[in-house]
Short mmCIF file of C-alpha atoms in Angstrom, two decimals:
data_model
loop_
_atom_site.label_atom_id
_atom_site.label_comp_id
_atom_site.label_asym_id
_atom_site.label_seq_id
_atom_site.Cartn_x
_atom_site.Cartn_y
_atom_site.Cartn_z
CA MET V 1 206.19 27.44 120.62
CA ALA V 2 208.29 29.40 118.17
CA ASN V 3 211.99 29.44 118.78
CA ILE V 4 212.83 32.63 120.62
CA LEU V 5 216.15 32.86 118.82
CA LYS V 6 214.37 33.48 115.50
CA ASP V 7 212.85 36.72 116.73
CA SER V 8 215.53 39.38 116.43
CA LYS V 9 214.41 41.49 119.39
CA LYS V 10 213.64 38.60 121.74
CA SER V 11 216.75 36.75 120.73
CA LEU V 12 218.90 39.76 121.59
CA GLU V 13 217.33 39.93 125.05
CA PHE V 14 217.61 36.21 125.57
CA VAL V 15 221.20 35.86 124.42
CA TYR V 16 222.37 38.97 126.26
CA ASP V 17 220.64 37.86 129.44
CA PHE V 18 222.18 34.41 129.07
CA TYR V 19 225.59 35.99 128.54
CA LEU V 20 225.22 38.22 131.61
CA LYS V 21 224.15 35.30 133.78
CA MET V 22 227.17 33.31 132.72
CA LYS V 23 229.49 36.25 133.36
CA LYS V 24 227.97 37.05 136.72
CA ASN V 25 228.41 33.48 137.92
CA ASN V 26 231.87 33.05 136.40
CA ILE V 27 230.73 30.19 134.21
CA ASN V 28 233.32 29.45 131.59
CA LEU V 29 231.98 26.22 130.23
CA ALA V 30 228.32 25.37 129.63
CA TYR V 31 226.91 22.48 127.65
CA GLU V 32 223.62 20.69 127.28
CA GLY V 33 223.40 17.44 125.40
CA GLU V 34 224.64 13.90 125.18
CA ILE V 35 227.77 13.20 127.17
CA THR V 36 229.85 10.97 124.96
CA HIS V 37 233.42 9.85 125.53
CA GLN V 38 234.52 12.39 122.91
CA ILE V 39 232.78 15.20 124.79
CA THR V 40 234.45 14.11 128.03
CA LYS V 41 237.84 14.17 126.37
CA ALA V 42 237.22 17.53 124.72
CA PHE V 43 236.00 19.27 127.90
CA THR V 44 238.73 17.90 130.12
CA SER V 45 241.51 18.83 127.70
CA LEU V 46 240.02 22.30 127.18
CA THR V 47 239.87 22.89 130.92
CA GLU V 48 243.34 21.42 131.40
CA ASN V 49 244.79 23.86 128.91
CA ASN V 50 243.07 26.78 130.62
CA MET V 51 244.39 25.67 134.00
CA ILE V 52 247.92 25.49 132.65
CA LYS V 53 247.51 29.03 131.28
CA ASP V 54 246.18 30.20 134.64
CA GLU V 55 249.08 28.45 136.36
CA ASP V 56 246.89 26.54 138.76
CA TYR V 57 248.79 24.22 141.10
CA SER V 58 249.31 20.80 139.60
CA SER V 59 247.39 19.22 142.50
CA VAL V 60 244.44 21.51 141.70
CA GLN V 61 244.64 20.66 138.01
CA LYS V 62 244.59 16.96 138.77
CA LYS V 63 241.61 17.27 141.09
CA VAL V 64 239.59 19.35 138.64
CA PHE V 65 240.38 16.88 135.87
CA HIS V 66 239.35 14.02 138.09
CA VAL V 67 236.10 15.59 139.25
CA MET V 68 235.16 16.54 135.69
CA VAL V 69 235.70 13.00 134.43
CA GLU V 70 233.65 11.44 137.24
CA CYS V 71 230.82 13.98 136.88
CA LEU V 72 230.63 13.59 133.11
CA GLN V 73 230.63 9.82 133.45
CA ASN V 74 227.84 10.02 135.98
CA ILE V 75 225.64 11.72 133.42
CA SER V 76 226.79 9.51 130.60
CA LYS V 77 226.06 6.32 132.54
CA HIS V 78 223.26 7.19 134.93
CA ALA V 79 221.07 9.91 133.43
CA ASP V 80 217.69 8.45 132.56
CA ASN V 81 217.37 8.76 128.82
CA GLN V 82 214.07 7.20 128.07
CA PHE V 83 212.39 10.61 128.05
CA ASN V 84 214.51 11.99 125.23
CA PHE V 85 213.13 12.46 121.75
CA VAL V 86 216.00 10.54 120.32
CA GLU V 87 217.28 7.41 122.00
CA SER V 88 221.00 7.14 122.57
CA LYS V 89 223.42 5.04 124.51
CA ASP V 90 224.94 8.00 126.34
CA GLY V 91 223.05 9.97 128.93
CA ARG V 92 222.36 13.61 128.43
CA GLY V 93 222.33 16.55 130.77
CA ILE V 94 223.71 19.97 131.48
CA PHE V 95 227.33 20.50 132.43
CA LEU V 96 228.80 23.70 133.85
CA VAL V 97 232.24 24.70 135.05
CA SER V 98 232.69 27.95 136.93
CA LYS V 99 235.76 29.50 138.42
CA ASP V 100 236.68 32.42 140.64
CA GLU V 101 239.88 33.32 142.51
CA LYS V 102 239.21 30.77 145.23
CA GLU V 103 237.64 27.73 143.64
CA TYR V 104 236.36 25.71 140.74
CA ASN V 105 232.78 24.47 140.72
CA VAL V 106 231.68 21.60 138.53
CA THR V 107 227.90 21.31 138.19
CA THR V 108 225.85 18.67 136.48
CA GLY V 109 222.11 18.42 135.95
CA ASN V 110 220.24 15.47 134.54
CA VAL V 111 216.90 13.71 134.55
CA VAL V 112 216.40 10.78 136.94
CA ILE V 113 213.32 8.67 137.49
CA ASN V 114 211.65 9.34 140.82
CA GLU V 115 212.03 5.76 142.05
CA LYS V 116 215.79 6.15 142.16
CA ILE V 117 215.81 9.34 144.20
CA ASP V 118 215.57 7.82 147.67
CA GLU V 119 218.56 5.60 147.13
CA LEU V 120 220.56 8.39 145.53
CA LYS V 121 219.76 10.78 148.37
CA LYS V 122 220.69 8.17 150.94
CA MET V 123 224.02 7.55 149.25
CA LEU V 124 224.88 11.25 148.97
CA GLU V 125 223.80 12.02 152.54
CA HIS V 126 225.90 9.16 153.81
CA ILE V 127 228.97 10.29 151.86
CA ASN V 128 228.58 13.84 153.18
CA GLN V 129 228.67 12.60 156.77
CA LEU V 130 232.00 10.84 156.43
CA ASP V 131 235.45 12.26 157.03
CA LYS V 132 238.42 11.56 154.81
CA GLU V 133 239.45 8.38 156.57
CA GLU V 134 235.94 6.97 156.53
CA LEU V 135 235.62 7.84 152.84
CA ASN V 136 238.85 5.98 152.12
CA LYS V 137 237.51 2.99 153.98
CA LEU V 138 234.23 3.05 152.09
CA TYR V 139 236.06 3.39 148.78
CA LYS V 140 238.23 0.38 149.52
CA GLN V 141 235.23 -1.64 150.55
CA LYS V 142 233.39 -0.71 147.35
CA ILE V 143 236.18 -1.65 144.99
CA LYS V 144 236.74 -4.88 146.89
CA GLU V 145 233.08 -5.75 146.63
CA GLY V 146 233.98 -6.61 143.17
CA ARG V 147 232.79 -6.56 139.68
CA LEU V 148 231.65 -3.42 137.99
CA SER V 149 227.94 -2.95 137.87
CA GLU V 150 226.55 -3.35 134.40
CA LYS V 151 226.92 0.35 133.77
CA GLY V 152 230.24 0.58 135.56
CA GLY V 153 231.13 1.86 138.99
CA ALA V 154 228.00 3.41 140.49
CA GLY V 155 228.68 5.24 143.74
CA LEU V 156 232.47 5.08 143.53
CA GLY V 157 232.55 8.36 141.64
CA PHE V 158 230.73 10.28 144.38
CA ILE V 159 232.95 8.85 147.10
CA ASP V 160 236.06 9.70 145.16
CA ILE V 161 234.93 13.25 144.43
CA ALA V 162 234.20 13.80 148.13
CA ARG V 163 237.56 12.49 149.33
CA LYS V 164 239.64 14.17 146.64
CA THR V 165 238.03 17.60 147.02
CA GLY V 166 237.63 17.40 150.81
CA GLN V 167 234.31 19.22 150.41
CA LYS V 168 230.68 18.28 150.81
CA LEU V 169 228.69 17.44 147.71
CA VAL V 170 225.93 20.00 147.12
CA TYR V 171 222.87 18.51 145.50
CA SER V 172 219.14 18.94 145.02
CA PHE V 173 216.21 17.47 143.17
CA ILE V 174 213.45 19.34 141.38
CA LYS V 175 210.35 17.36 140.58
CA ILE V 176 209.45 17.50 136.90
CA ASP V 177 206.33 15.30 137.09
CA GLU V 178 205.06 12.07 138.64
CA GLU V 179 207.64 10.06 136.78
CA LYS V 180 210.85 12.02 136.85
CA SER V 181 212.93 14.72 138.51
CA PHE V 182 215.90 16.88 137.69
CA PHE V 183 219.02 16.14 139.73
CA VAL V 184 221.60 18.87 140.24
CA LEU V 185 225.02 18.24 141.79
CA THR V 186 227.86 20.66 142.43
CA SER V 187 231.40 19.67 143.40
CA THR V 188 233.86 22.29 144.58
CA ILE V 189 237.63 22.22 144.24
CA SER V 190 239.66 24.82 146.11
CA ARG V 191 242.35 26.63 144.11
CA LEU V 192 244.33 27.42 147.24
CA LYS V 193 247.42 25.40 147.88
CA SER V 194 246.73 24.99 151.60
CA ASP V 195 243.51 23.12 150.84
CA ASN V 196 245.16 20.62 148.55
CA MET E 1 254.63 -19.70 123.68
CA LEU E 2 252.82 -16.78 125.23
CA GLN E 3 253.07 -13.71 123.00
CA PRO E 4 254.01 -10.46 124.71
CA ILE E 5 251.46 -7.66 124.94
CA LYS E 6 252.59 -4.23 123.82
CA ILE E 7 249.98 -1.50 123.77
CA GLN E 8 250.90 2.10 123.03
CA GLY E 9 249.49 4.65 125.43
CA THR E 10 246.98 7.29 124.30
CA ASP E 11 245.44 10.27 126.06
CA ASP E 12 242.80 7.99 127.58
CA THR E 13 244.35 4.53 127.66
CA PRO E 14 247.57 3.45 129.40
CA LYS E 15 250.67 2.02 127.85
CA VAL E 16 250.79 -1.68 128.63
CA ILE E 17 253.82 -3.90 128.20
CA LEU E 18 253.78 -7.51 129.31
CA ASP E 19 256.95 -9.04 128.00
CA PRO E 20 258.45 -11.93 129.96
CA ASN E 21 261.70 -12.36 128.03
CA LYS E 22 264.92 -13.51 129.70
CA ASP E 23 267.14 -10.53 128.93
CA ASN E 24 264.89 -7.64 129.77
CA PRO E 25 261.54 -8.67 131.14
CA ILE E 26 259.01 -5.84 131.36
CA PHE E 27 255.64 -5.82 133.09
CA GLU E 28 254.28 -2.32 133.07
CA ILE E 29 251.08 -0.30 133.05
CA SER E 30 251.70 3.42 132.74
CA GLY E 31 250.11 6.70 131.74
CA ARG E 32 246.45 7.60 131.80
CA SER E 33 243.55 5.25 132.23
CA LEU E 34 240.04 6.39 131.41
CA PRO E 35 239.07 4.15 128.52
CA GLU E 36 235.63 4.47 127.00
CA ASP E 37 235.05 0.79 127.78
CA VAL E 38 237.23 -0.23 130.74
CA VAL E 39 236.25 -3.88 130.70
CA ALA E 40 237.03 -4.29 127.00
CA PHE E 41 240.41 -2.66 127.54
CA TYR E 42 241.50 -4.70 130.57
CA GLU E 43 239.96 -8.08 129.71
CA PRO E 44 242.77 -9.16 127.35
CA ILE E 45 245.34 -8.13 129.95
CA LEU E 46 243.64 -10.20 132.65
CA GLU E 47 243.39 -13.17 130.32
CA TRP E 48 247.03 -12.85 129.42
CA LEU E 49 247.97 -12.85 133.11
CA ASP E 50 245.91 -16.00 133.68
CA GLU E 51 247.93 -17.75 131.04
CA TYR E 52 251.23 -16.31 132.23
CA ALA E 53 250.47 -17.48 135.77
CA GLN E 54 250.62 -21.10 134.60
CA SER E 55 254.38 -20.86 134.18
CA PRO E 56 255.70 -17.48 135.23
CA MET E 57 259.30 -16.34 135.28
CA GLU E 58 261.40 -16.94 138.36
CA LYS E 59 260.66 -13.39 139.47
CA THR E 60 257.94 -11.09 138.19
CA ILE E 61 258.39 -7.38 138.83
CA PHE E 62 255.27 -5.48 137.85
CA ASP E 63 255.50 -1.71 137.52
CA PHE E 64 252.50 0.60 137.80
CA LYS E 65 253.35 4.12 136.77
CA LEU E 66 250.05 5.85 136.33
CA GLU E 67 249.53 9.55 135.98
CA TYR E 68 245.81 9.30 136.27
CA PHE E 69 243.06 6.71 136.42
CA ASN E 70 239.30 7.11 136.80
CA THR E 71 237.17 5.23 139.30
CA ALA E 72 235.93 2.85 136.61
CA SER E 73 239.56 1.84 135.96
CA SER E 74 240.31 1.45 139.66
CA LYS E 75 238.38 -1.81 139.91
CA LEU E 76 240.10 -3.28 136.88
CA LEU E 77 243.50 -2.28 138.24
CA LEU E 78 242.56 -4.13 141.40
CA ASP E 79 241.70 -7.15 139.25
CA VAL E 80 245.20 -7.01 137.75
CA LEU E 81 246.70 -6.84 141.25
CA LEU E 82 244.55 -9.75 142.38
CA LYS E 83 245.98 -11.86 139.57
CA LEU E 84 249.45 -11.04 140.87
CA GLU E 85 248.33 -11.93 144.38
CA ASP E 86 247.15 -15.32 143.11
CA MET E 87 250.55 -15.94 141.57
CA TYR E 88 252.22 -14.99 144.84
CA ASP E 89 249.87 -17.29 146.75
CA ASP E 90 250.91 -20.11 144.44
CA GLY E 91 254.46 -19.67 145.65
CA HIS E 92 255.84 -17.53 142.84
CA ASP E 93 258.15 -14.59 143.40
CA VAL E 94 256.21 -11.41 142.67
CA LEU E 95 256.94 -7.76 143.38
CA VAL E 96 254.62 -4.84 142.65
CA ARG E 97 256.24 -1.44 142.27
CA TRP E 98 253.85 1.49 142.49
CA HIS E 99 255.41 4.63 141.02
CA TYR E 100 253.98 8.03 141.81
CA PRO E 101 255.08 11.60 141.14
CA GLU E 102 256.66 12.91 144.33
CA ASP E 103 254.16 15.77 144.58
CA ASP E 104 251.08 13.63 143.96
CA GLU E 105 249.62 12.62 147.30
CA ASP E 106 246.48 11.18 145.76
CA MET E 107 248.48 8.77 143.60
CA GLU E 108 250.64 7.85 146.58
CA GLU E 109 247.54 7.15 148.65
CA ALA E 110 246.05 5.10 145.84
CA GLY E 111 249.12 2.88 146.04
CA GLU E 112 248.81 2.57 149.80
CA GLU E 113 245.20 1.58 149.40
CA TYR E 114 245.96 -1.16 146.92
CA ALA E 115 248.82 -2.37 149.11
CA ASP E 116 246.28 -2.69 151.94
CA ILE E 117 243.85 -4.69 149.87
CA VAL E 118 246.14 -7.18 148.14
CA GLU E 119 248.53 -9.51 149.89
CA VAL E 120 251.57 -9.24 147.68
CA PRO E 121 255.03 -7.67 148.14
CA PHE E 122 254.41 -4.04 147.31
CA GLU E 123 256.90 -1.22 146.97
CA GLN E 124 256.10 2.49 146.71
CA VAL E 125 258.50 4.41 144.50
CA SER E 126 258.33 8.18 144.14
CA TYR E 127 259.80 9.88 141.11
CA GLU E 128 260.66 13.46 140.33
CA VAL E 129 258.66 15.43 137.83
CA ASP E 130 260.37 18.09 135.74
#
């Protein structure tokens, strides 16, 4: 398949359409690729600077920063990479940040192997059923349980996002083929002071 | 003799000072903690504390003054606190001071959580931010 961007007419349509979709959904950061530590640092500091400009409450800034770090690390550590053309140590996926007057949304999308989906779903469903106090309890239990998993801290990130944002995690899976699926997760952080 | 640890803070690693001298002893972890490799960052600190625990000072006051830490760091911070708990269990005088910005409920709660988990004298200290 020829690259659409090399055809001047099609590329115009494609890029303009892409631009409109981003505008319409208030997306102000979009990335697809490997999530390295450098990328994590760059995106968080970029967003931090924008939040300072927008004069977001410091509690909101801290929560957005926190959610971004945990989401990026989820991709970096847990995306299944074996389907990529090039092998790398960091996971790859899509990362989006959108913002309107009321809230920030941080969305990630990455490939996972189908065998892992049940466990992942179970974990997310469980977290979504808990209130703040129960989330705190679960968090404490998880860090007490001890050593980091080989990849570092599976599950803790989701719990922490849920308790810090006070909102349900929105997620879905789209089957790619018999082997793998695409996992999409959105975390929402309110910009209103009363919610923080 | 045990050499002090002095690590400058960066935008993703905390400042760490472990300096048990007589005149002005400092035990402090402060700043931001989201190192690329958390275990590699905290391992030397934990090893240092193991050695220090063999003959600690009469009183060890350990200050945590973190602006931010990620969940991967949270387990390693607990490991640091557990070392201090061990020292306390062995009959040594230990005090943990958890500093948090007065307007940062999440950091205050993080301190409360750690205080719940470890059995060591634990003080919460709020500070003003400009």
